[in-house]
Amino acid sequence: EVIGEVEFNFIVSGNIKNLDLNLKLNSDLTTSAFKINYLNLVKKKNIISSITAEMIYQKGKLISFKDIMLKIEKNNYEANLIKLNYKTSKNILFKNIKTPKLDLKQILISKKDQNLYVYMLGQKIDFSTFKNNLQKRNNNKNINFDITANKIILDPKISLVGNLKGLVNKSFFNATAFGQMWLAETSLLDSGKFKIYLDDKISKLDGFGLVGGAETKISMKKKVNEFPQMIFDTTDGGKLLKALGFTKNIKSGEMK
């Protein structure tokens, strides 16, 4: 939804008889206001902005968008391709999406039996924002996701390199992660498997993997209005303490 006066310029080419058309558009959006919830983006009036895009029609039916470029001041929001009805009428394919919080090669969204399935592949995604918006808008429908990226931001201070797979709906978030987990600038687990659960009362993470080469179990738990608890159980406490930056003077030893 765009609020305010907006003028779009269109260039149309193709076959009018068959309604196979390419429609290129551009507009100055400076005097308008709009909101895109899934990008956590709110654009107010009188902020310099513009959009260019191409729309492809076959037999009068919109099948895809190409080369979308939305500029808002110094920030760019780009998508190389959005393909509607990809393979079936229940699929949408996005390619090469870049925003300040996303750098993804591909997103595939499909629908089956009232459930949504989201597959993502790329460099970076701020999944905390994405998850919060899904929970606000999905009306208790289950959304199954499978994400592989070099940086998956789960929280302002927790991120993952690897794969995140699970389910989110309005009341909870449940996922399994494989890869390397970071707490701020510190590697919490160099490689491992984590189970993550969040609802409106509690947040939990249980993992097993390597910290500084030592096999380590990690358990994190936080209840609403309480301080978080973190428990480590490792076969080599020296490597764990060194990896977490506490001390280099302990060389080995089991530790809990």
Short mmCIF file of C-alpha atoms in Angstrom, two decimals:
data_model
loop_
_atom_site.label_atom_id
_atom_site.label_comp_id
_atom_site.label_asym_id
_atom_site.label_seq_id
_atom_site.Cartn_x
_atom_site.Cartn_y
_atom_site.Cartn_z
CA GLU A 1 0.00 0.00 0.00
CA VAL A 2 1.38 3.35 -1.11
CA ILE A 3 0.16 6.53 0.58
CA GLY A 4 0.42 9.78 -1.33
CA GLU A 5 0.44 10.79 -4.98
CA VAL A 6 2.66 8.59 -7.15
CA GLU A 7 3.27 8.82 -10.91
CA PHE A 8 4.46 5.68 -12.70
CA ASN A 9 6.02 5.75 -16.16
CA PHE A 10 5.44 2.64 -18.30
CA ILE A 11 7.04 1.34 -21.50
CA VAL A 12 5.10 -1.58 -23.02
CA SER A 13 6.38 -3.88 -25.77
CA GLY A 14 5.32 -7.27 -27.14
CA ASN A 15 2.42 -8.90 -28.94
CA ILE A 16 -0.85 -7.08 -28.26
CA LYS A 17 -2.91 -9.74 -30.04
CA ASN A 18 -1.61 -12.60 -27.86
CA LEU A 19 -1.14 -10.37 -24.76
CA ASP A 20 2.48 -11.49 -24.46
CA LEU A 21 3.89 -8.27 -23.02
CA ASN A 22 6.92 -6.75 -21.33
CA LEU A 23 6.05 -3.79 -19.14
CA LYS A 24 8.91 -1.68 -17.79
CA LEU A 25 8.11 0.84 -15.10
CA ASN A 26 9.85 3.49 -13.04
CA SER A 27 8.73 6.02 -10.47
CA ASP A 28 10.00 8.63 -8.06
CA LEU A 29 8.57 7.64 -4.67
CA THR A 30 9.95 10.58 -2.68
CA THR A 31 6.56 12.17 -1.96
CA SER A 32 4.90 8.85 -0.99
CA ALA A 33 4.95 6.66 2.10
CA PHE A 34 4.75 2.86 2.33
CA LYS A 35 5.57 -0.14 4.49
CA ILE A 36 6.94 -3.61 3.62
CA ASN A 37 6.48 -5.81 6.69
CA TYR A 38 8.67 -8.76 5.66
CA LEU A 39 11.64 -6.45 5.12
CA ASN A 40 10.88 -4.56 8.34
CA LEU A 41 10.88 -1.45 6.16
CA VAL A 42 8.94 1.75 6.81
CA LYS A 43 9.42 4.59 4.32
CA LYS A 44 8.04 8.02 5.25
CA LYS A 45 7.14 10.90 2.95
CA ASN A 46 9.82 13.27 1.61
CA ILE A 47 12.63 10.71 1.90
CA ILE A 48 14.46 10.37 -1.43
CA SER A 49 13.45 7.09 -3.07
CA SER A 50 12.67 5.50 -6.42
CA ILE A 51 11.79 2.18 -8.05
CA THR A 52 12.43 0.49 -11.40
CA ALA A 53 11.15 -2.93 -12.46
CA GLU A 54 10.01 -5.05 -15.38
CA MET A 55 6.79 -7.12 -15.47
CA ILE A 56 6.33 -10.07 -17.85
CA TYR A 57 2.87 -11.13 -19.06
CA GLN A 58 2.02 -14.28 -21.03
CA LYS A 59 -1.44 -14.49 -22.60
CA GLY A 60 -2.51 -11.62 -20.36
CA LYS A 61 -1.34 -13.30 -17.14
CA LEU A 62 1.41 -11.83 -14.95
CA ILE A 63 4.09 -14.51 -14.59
CA SER A 64 7.17 -12.69 -13.29
CA PHE A 65 8.95 -9.52 -12.19
CA LYS A 66 12.53 -8.81 -13.31
CA ASP A 67 15.32 -6.46 -12.25
CA ILE A 68 13.51 -4.83 -9.35
CA MET A 69 15.48 -1.97 -7.80
CA LEU A 70 14.03 0.01 -4.91
CA LYS A 71 16.29 2.81 -3.66
CA ILE A 72 15.68 4.59 -0.36
CA GLU A 73 18.35 7.21 0.35
CA LYS A 74 21.60 5.21 0.35
CA ASN A 75 19.97 1.79 0.80
CA ASN A 76 19.19 -0.54 -2.10
CA TYR A 77 16.59 -3.33 -2.15
CA GLU A 78 17.14 -5.56 -5.18
CA ALA A 79 15.66 -8.72 -6.69
CA ASN A 80 16.83 -10.11 -10.01
CA LEU A 81 13.71 -12.25 -10.51
CA ILE A 82 10.37 -13.01 -8.86
CA LYS A 83 8.69 -15.85 -10.74
CA LEU A 84 5.02 -16.46 -9.97
CA ASN A 85 3.42 -19.87 -10.54
CA TYR A 86 6.88 -21.45 -10.60
CA LYS A 87 6.35 -25.07 -11.81
CA THR A 88 2.91 -25.09 -10.14
CA SER A 89 0.41 -22.39 -9.24
CA LYS A 90 1.34 -22.74 -5.57
CA ASN A 91 5.03 -21.82 -5.86
CA ILE A 92 6.87 -18.47 -5.97
CA LEU A 93 10.57 -18.27 -6.77
CA PHE A 94 12.85 -15.33 -5.84
CA LYS A 95 16.40 -15.03 -7.19
CA ASN A 96 19.35 -12.84 -6.17
CA ILE A 97 17.80 -10.78 -3.38
CA LYS A 98 19.96 -8.10 -1.77
CA THR A 99 18.93 -5.67 0.97
CA PRO A 100 20.80 -4.25 3.98
CA LYS A 101 19.77 -7.41 5.92
CA LEU A 102 19.51 -10.01 3.15
CA ASP A 103 21.96 -11.43 0.63
CA LEU A 104 20.32 -14.53 -0.81
CA LYS A 105 20.77 -16.44 -4.04
CA GLN A 106 17.34 -18.02 -3.94
CA ILE A 107 14.08 -18.20 -2.01
CA LEU A 108 11.40 -20.73 -2.93
CA ILE A 109 7.98 -20.44 -1.26
CA SER A 110 5.44 -23.21 -1.74
CA LYS A 111 2.04 -24.06 -0.28
CA LYS A 112 0.70 -27.50 0.59
CA ASP A 113 -2.35 -28.39 2.69
CA GLN A 114 -2.59 -24.89 4.17
CA ASN A 115 1.08 -25.03 5.25
CA LEU A 116 3.85 -22.87 3.81
CA TYR A 117 7.34 -24.16 2.99
CA VAL A 118 10.23 -21.68 2.63
CA TYR A 119 13.65 -22.67 1.25
CA MET A 120 16.50 -20.14 1.31
CA LEU A 121 20.08 -20.28 0.03
CA GLY A 122 22.69 -17.53 0.12
CA GLN A 123 25.15 -15.44 2.09
CA LYS A 124 23.23 -13.60 4.83
CA ILE A 125 19.79 -13.39 6.41
CA ASP A 126 18.59 -11.61 9.55
CA PHE A 127 16.21 -14.39 10.55
CA SER A 128 15.21 -12.70 13.84
CA THR A 129 13.34 -9.96 11.93
CA PHE A 130 11.94 -12.46 9.43
CA LYS A 131 10.72 -14.79 12.20
CA ASN A 132 9.05 -11.99 14.18
CA ASN A 133 7.14 -10.80 11.11
CA LEU A 134 6.05 -14.34 10.26
CA GLN A 135 4.73 -14.84 13.79
CA LYS A 136 2.76 -11.59 13.64
CA ARG A 137 1.11 -12.34 10.30
CA ASN A 138 0.61 -16.07 9.75
CA ASN A 139 -2.60 -16.57 11.81
CA ASN A 140 -1.44 -19.83 13.43
CA LYS A 141 -0.53 -21.44 10.11
CA ASN A 142 2.63 -23.52 10.19
CA ILE A 143 5.57 -22.23 8.18
CA ASN A 144 8.30 -24.81 7.57
CA PHE A 145 11.70 -23.37 6.67
CA ASP A 146 15.05 -24.69 5.46
CA ILE A 147 17.88 -22.12 5.30
CA THR A 148 21.52 -22.54 4.30
CA ALA A 149 23.70 -19.43 4.55
CA ASN A 150 27.11 -18.14 5.61
CA LYS A 151 25.47 -15.95 8.25
CA ILE A 152 22.06 -16.59 9.80
CA ILE A 153 21.34 -13.99 12.49
CA LEU A 154 19.10 -15.57 15.16
CA ASP A 155 19.36 -12.75 17.68
CA PRO A 156 21.32 -9.46 17.86
CA LYS A 157 24.15 -11.40 19.55
CA ILE A 158 23.68 -14.98 18.26
CA SER A 159 24.42 -16.06 14.68
CA LEU A 160 24.96 -19.29 12.81
CA VAL A 161 27.05 -20.43 9.84
CA GLY A 162 25.42 -23.45 8.23
CA ASN A 163 21.90 -24.84 8.01
CA LEU A 164 18.75 -24.01 9.98
CA LYS A 165 15.64 -26.13 9.55
CA GLY A 166 12.38 -26.07 11.50
CA LEU A 167 8.89 -24.69 11.98
CA VAL A 168 7.44 -21.36 13.09
CA ASN A 169 3.90 -20.27 13.82
CA LYS A 170 2.25 -17.54 15.86
CA SER A 171 2.88 -19.21 19.23
CA PHE A 172 6.32 -20.87 18.98
CA PHE A 173 9.54 -21.39 17.04
CA ASN A 174 11.22 -24.82 16.90
CA ALA A 175 14.35 -25.55 14.86
CA THR A 176 17.47 -27.68 14.45
CA ALA A 177 20.73 -26.08 13.33
CA PHE A 178 23.95 -27.57 11.96
CA GLY A 179 27.20 -25.64 11.73
CA GLN A 180 29.13 -23.01 13.66
CA MET A 181 27.42 -20.82 16.25
CA TRP A 182 28.67 -17.39 17.35
CA LEU A 183 27.92 -15.38 20.49
CA ALA A 184 28.77 -11.80 19.49
CA GLU A 185 32.40 -12.09 18.25
CA THR A 186 33.10 -15.40 20.01
CA SER A 187 32.62 -18.83 18.46
CA LEU A 188 30.28 -20.62 20.87
CA LEU A 189 30.59 -23.93 19.01
CA ASP A 190 33.05 -24.38 16.13
CA SER A 191 30.87 -27.10 14.61
CA GLY A 192 27.93 -29.01 15.95
CA LYS A 193 24.19 -29.61 16.15
CA PHE A 194 21.80 -27.36 18.05
CA LYS A 195 18.14 -27.55 18.96
CA ILE A 196 16.38 -24.22 19.45
CA TYR A 197 12.96 -23.55 20.95
CA LEU A 198 11.26 -20.18 21.59
CA ASP A 199 7.81 -19.17 22.80
CA ASP A 200 6.39 -16.26 24.79
CA LYS A 201 7.59 -17.75 28.11
CA ILE A 202 10.95 -19.41 27.50
CA SER A 203 13.92 -19.56 25.12
CA LYS A 204 16.06 -22.72 25.00
CA LEU A 205 19.13 -23.88 23.08
CA ASP A 206 20.78 -27.28 23.46
CA GLY A 207 23.83 -28.18 21.45
CA PHE A 208 26.66 -30.65 21.08
CA GLY A 209 29.84 -30.07 19.11
CA LEU A 210 33.42 -28.82 19.23
CA VAL A 211 34.76 -25.76 21.07
CA GLY A 212 38.46 -25.21 20.40
CA GLY A 213 38.65 -28.86 19.32
CA ALA A 214 37.05 -30.16 22.54
CA GLU A 215 33.77 -32.08 22.56
CA THR A 216 31.30 -29.88 24.42
CA LYS A 217 27.64 -29.87 25.39
CA ILE A 218 25.95 -26.48 25.71
CA SER A 219 22.62 -25.67 27.27
CA MET A 220 21.16 -22.15 27.31
CA LYS A 221 17.84 -21.27 28.91
CA LYS A 222 16.08 -17.96 29.53
CA LYS A 223 12.66 -17.43 31.06
CA VAL A 224 10.73 -14.19 30.74
CA ASN A 225 11.91 -11.55 33.25
CA GLU A 226 14.75 -13.78 34.49
CA PHE A 227 18.48 -13.83 33.82
CA PRO A 228 19.65 -16.44 31.29
CA GLN A 229 21.50 -19.59 32.36
CA MET A 230 24.27 -21.21 30.33
CA ILE A 231 25.79 -24.62 31.11
CA PHE A 232 28.91 -26.11 29.48
CA ASP A 233 29.96 -29.76 29.85
CA THR A 234 33.25 -30.53 28.10
CA THR A 235 35.99 -33.14 27.90
CA ASP A 236 38.66 -30.41 27.69
CA GLY A 237 38.00 -27.44 29.93
CA GLY A 238 41.29 -25.81 28.98
CA LYS A 239 40.34 -25.50 25.31
CA LEU A 240 36.86 -24.24 26.23
CA LEU A 241 38.17 -21.55 28.60
CA LYS A 242 40.72 -20.44 26.00
CA ALA A 243 38.13 -20.34 23.19
CA LEU A 244 35.77 -18.24 25.32
CA GLY A 245 38.56 -15.85 26.25
CA PHE A 246 38.65 -16.56 30.03
CA THR A 247 42.19 -17.90 30.45
CA LYS A 248 44.97 -19.64 28.51
CA ASN A 249 46.62 -21.06 31.64
CA ILE A 250 44.48 -24.21 32.06
CA LYS A 251 45.61 -26.81 29.55
CA SER A 252 43.07 -29.67 29.86
CA GLY A 253 40.63 -31.40 32.22
CA GLU A 254 36.96 -32.31 32.20
CA MET A 255 34.77 -29.41 33.23
CA LYS A 256 31.13 -28.62 33.88
#
